[in-house]
Amino acid sequence: MAISEEVGFRVSAQAQNRCGYCRSLEMYVLGILEIDHIIPKAIGGTDEEENLWLACSLCNNYKGTQTDAFDQVTQKHVKLFNPRTQQWSHNFAWSEDATEIIGLTDCGRATVTALQLNNNIAVTVRRQWVSAGWHPPTDISP
């Protein structure tokens, strides 16, 4: 079943045209944000709206079929961040210079690592966005 245009528009509006993981606005990334299956279809996820959110191509590609990852602090495998049901600011914060995402919880830390949220490309781009006054986002909900 393909995701309808109507559902795609609703998901984009709910996500505020922003990647659910790195919080990049669609208007700043080089490309259209993708519909992410929170639980990937390859492991039983559905096209139902409650399983969909927006993700930039970097985050979506790094996520792949992962649903959980290892947290170095607790030494446990934990579920990845779910942008539909969890609040970003509870699990993450921006570094002082706003170029890196810091995991505040086991879920946040595991997600930062698994999705490589502080990869060289992302940090370099964020540095330029900070210089332009576009970053960090001031509205970090949902």
mmCIF file of C-alpha atoms in Angstrom, residues 1-98:
data_model
loop_
_atom_site.group_PDB
_atom_site.id
_atom_site.type_symbol
_atom_site.label_atom_id
_atom_site.label_comp_id
_atom_site.label_asym_id
_atom_site.label_seq_id
_atom_site.Cartn_x
_atom_site.Cartn_y
_atom_site.Cartn_z
ATOM 1 C CA MET A 1 0.000 0.000 0.000
ATOM 2 C CA ALA A 2 1.398 3.378 -0.982
ATOM 3 C CA ILE A 3 1.218 6.332 1.374
ATOM 4 C CA SER A 4 -1.455 8.687 0.136
ATOM 5 C CA GLU A 5 -0.653 12.293 -0.670
ATOM 6 C CA GLU A 6 -3.166 13.351 1.987
ATOM 7 C CA VAL A 7 -1.388 11.327 4.693
ATOM 8 C CA GLY A 8 1.972 12.676 3.499
ATOM 9 C CA PHE A 9 0.713 16.251 3.841
ATOM 10 C CA ARG A 10 -0.667 15.561 7.330
ATOM 11 C CA VAL A 11 2.599 13.956 8.491
ATOM 12 C CA SER A 12 4.589 16.920 7.092
ATOM 13 C CA ALA A 13 2.322 19.366 8.916
ATOM 14 C CA GLN A 14 2.497 17.408 12.172
ATOM 15 C CA ALA A 15 6.303 17.286 11.909
ATOM 16 C CA GLN A 16 6.378 21.011 11.081
ATOM 17 C CA ASN A 17 8.396 20.221 7.913
ATOM 18 C CA ARG A 18 11.314 19.261 10.136
ATOM 19 C CA CYS A 19 13.324 16.048 10.501
ATOM 20 C CA GLY A 20 12.120 14.272 13.625
ATOM 21 C CA TYR A 21 15.653 13.297 14.611
ATOM 22 C CA CYS A 22 18.110 16.095 13.755
ATOM 23 C CA ARG A 23 15.394 18.800 13.584
ATOM 24 C CA SER A 24 16.578 20.119 10.197
ATOM 25 C CA LEU A 25 13.957 22.175 8.401
ATOM 26 C CA GLU A 26 13.059 20.977 4.917
ATOM 27 C CA MET A 27 13.731 24.446 3.493
ATOM 28 C CA TYR A 28 17.393 24.168 4.599
ATOM 29 C CA VAL A 29 18.248 20.643 3.456
ATOM 30 C CA LEU A 30 19.235 19.823 -0.075
ATOM 31 C CA GLY A 31 16.187 17.781 -0.953
ATOM 32 C CA ILE A 32 12.728 16.907 0.229
ATOM 33 C CA LEU A 33 12.329 15.307 3.633
ATOM 34 C CA GLU A 34 11.376 11.655 3.451
ATOM 35 C CA ILE A 35 8.547 9.790 5.107
ATOM 36 C CA ASP A 36 10.189 7.645 7.786
ATOM 37 C CA HIS A 37 8.608 4.445 9.005
ATOM 38 C CA ILE A 38 9.273 4.578 12.749
ATOM 39 C CA ILE A 39 9.041 0.806 12.773
ATOM 40 C CA PRO A 40 10.489 -0.027 9.347
ATOM 41 C CA LYS A 41 8.298 -1.977 6.942
ATOM 42 C CA ALA A 42 11.149 -4.470 6.517
ATOM 43 C CA ILE A 43 10.589 -5.612 10.097
ATOM 44 C CA GLY A 44 6.799 -5.450 10.234
ATOM 45 C CA GLY A 45 6.009 -1.730 10.356
ATOM 46 C CA THR A 46 2.988 -0.384 8.486
ATOM 47 C CA ASP A 47 2.061 2.596 6.337
ATOM 48 C CA GLU A 48 -0.428 3.688 8.992
ATOM 49 C CA GLU A 49 -0.093 7.358 9.895
ATOM 50 C CA GLU A 50 0.861 6.628 13.512
ATOM 51 C CA ASN A 51 3.986 4.841 12.227
ATOM 52 C CA LEU A 52 5.113 7.717 9.993
ATOM 53 C CA TRP A 53 7.145 10.872 10.544
ATOM 54 C CA LEU A 54 9.535 13.054 8.538
ATOM 55 C CA ALA A 55 13.268 12.444 8.352
ATOM 56 C CA CYS A 56 16.070 13.944 6.326
ATOM 57 C CA SER A 57 17.855 11.530 4.019
ATOM 58 C CA LEU A 58 20.945 11.352 6.262
ATOM 59 C CA CYS A 59 18.944 10.390 9.354
ATOM 60 C CA ASN A 60 16.693 8.024 7.424
ATOM 61 C CA ASN A 61 19.634 6.282 5.760
ATOM 62 C CA TYR A 62 21.567 5.898 9.015
ATOM 63 C CA LYS A 63 18.438 4.605 10.765
ATOM 64 C CA GLY A 64 17.757 1.956 8.146
ATOM 65 C CA THR A 65 15.906 -0.900 9.833
ATOM 66 C CA GLN A 66 17.099 -0.099 13.355
ATOM 67 C CA THR A 67 14.512 0.243 16.113
ATOM 68 C CA ASP A 68 16.879 0.007 19.062
ATOM 69 C CA ALA A 69 20.535 0.647 19.811
ATOM 70 C CA PHE A 70 23.129 0.366 22.565
ATOM 71 C CA ASP A 71 23.490 3.109 25.172
ATOM 72 C CA GLN A 72 27.097 3.329 26.378
ATOM 73 C CA VAL A 73 26.129 4.826 29.751
ATOM 74 C CA THR A 74 23.579 2.228 30.875
ATOM 75 C CA GLN A 75 25.212 -0.578 28.870
ATOM 76 C CA LYS A 76 21.758 -1.601 27.610
ATOM 77 C CA HIS A 77 19.962 -1.848 24.303
ATOM 78 C CA VAL A 78 17.110 0.666 24.277
ATOM 79 C CA LYS A 79 14.435 1.755 21.826
ATOM 80 C CA LEU A 80 15.368 4.558 19.453
ATOM 81 C CA PHE A 81 13.702 7.934 19.805
ATOM 82 C CA ASN A 82 10.167 8.023 18.435
ATOM 83 C CA PRO A 83 9.482 11.550 17.142
ATOM 84 C CA ARG A 84 5.757 10.882 17.039
ATOM 85 C CA THR A 85 5.357 9.944 20.707
ATOM 86 C CA GLN A 86 8.376 11.406 22.508
ATOM 87 C CA GLN A 87 9.398 15.001 23.080
ATOM 88 C CA TRP A 88 12.719 15.967 21.451
ATOM 89 C CA SER A 89 13.749 18.370 24.223
ATOM 90 C CA HIS A 90 13.329 15.669 26.869
ATOM 91 C CA ASN A 91 15.786 13.373 25.095
ATOM 92 C CA PHE A 92 18.186 15.804 23.409
ATOM 93 C CA ALA A 93 19.828 19.207 23.729
ATOM 94 C CA TRP A 94 22.080 21.303 21.530
ATOM 95 C CA SER A 95 25.762 21.710 22.348
ATOM 96 C CA GLU A 96 26.829 25.179 23.472
ATOM 97 C CA ASP A 97 27.734 26.152 19.893
ATOM 98 C CA ALA A 98 24.543 24.451 18.597
#
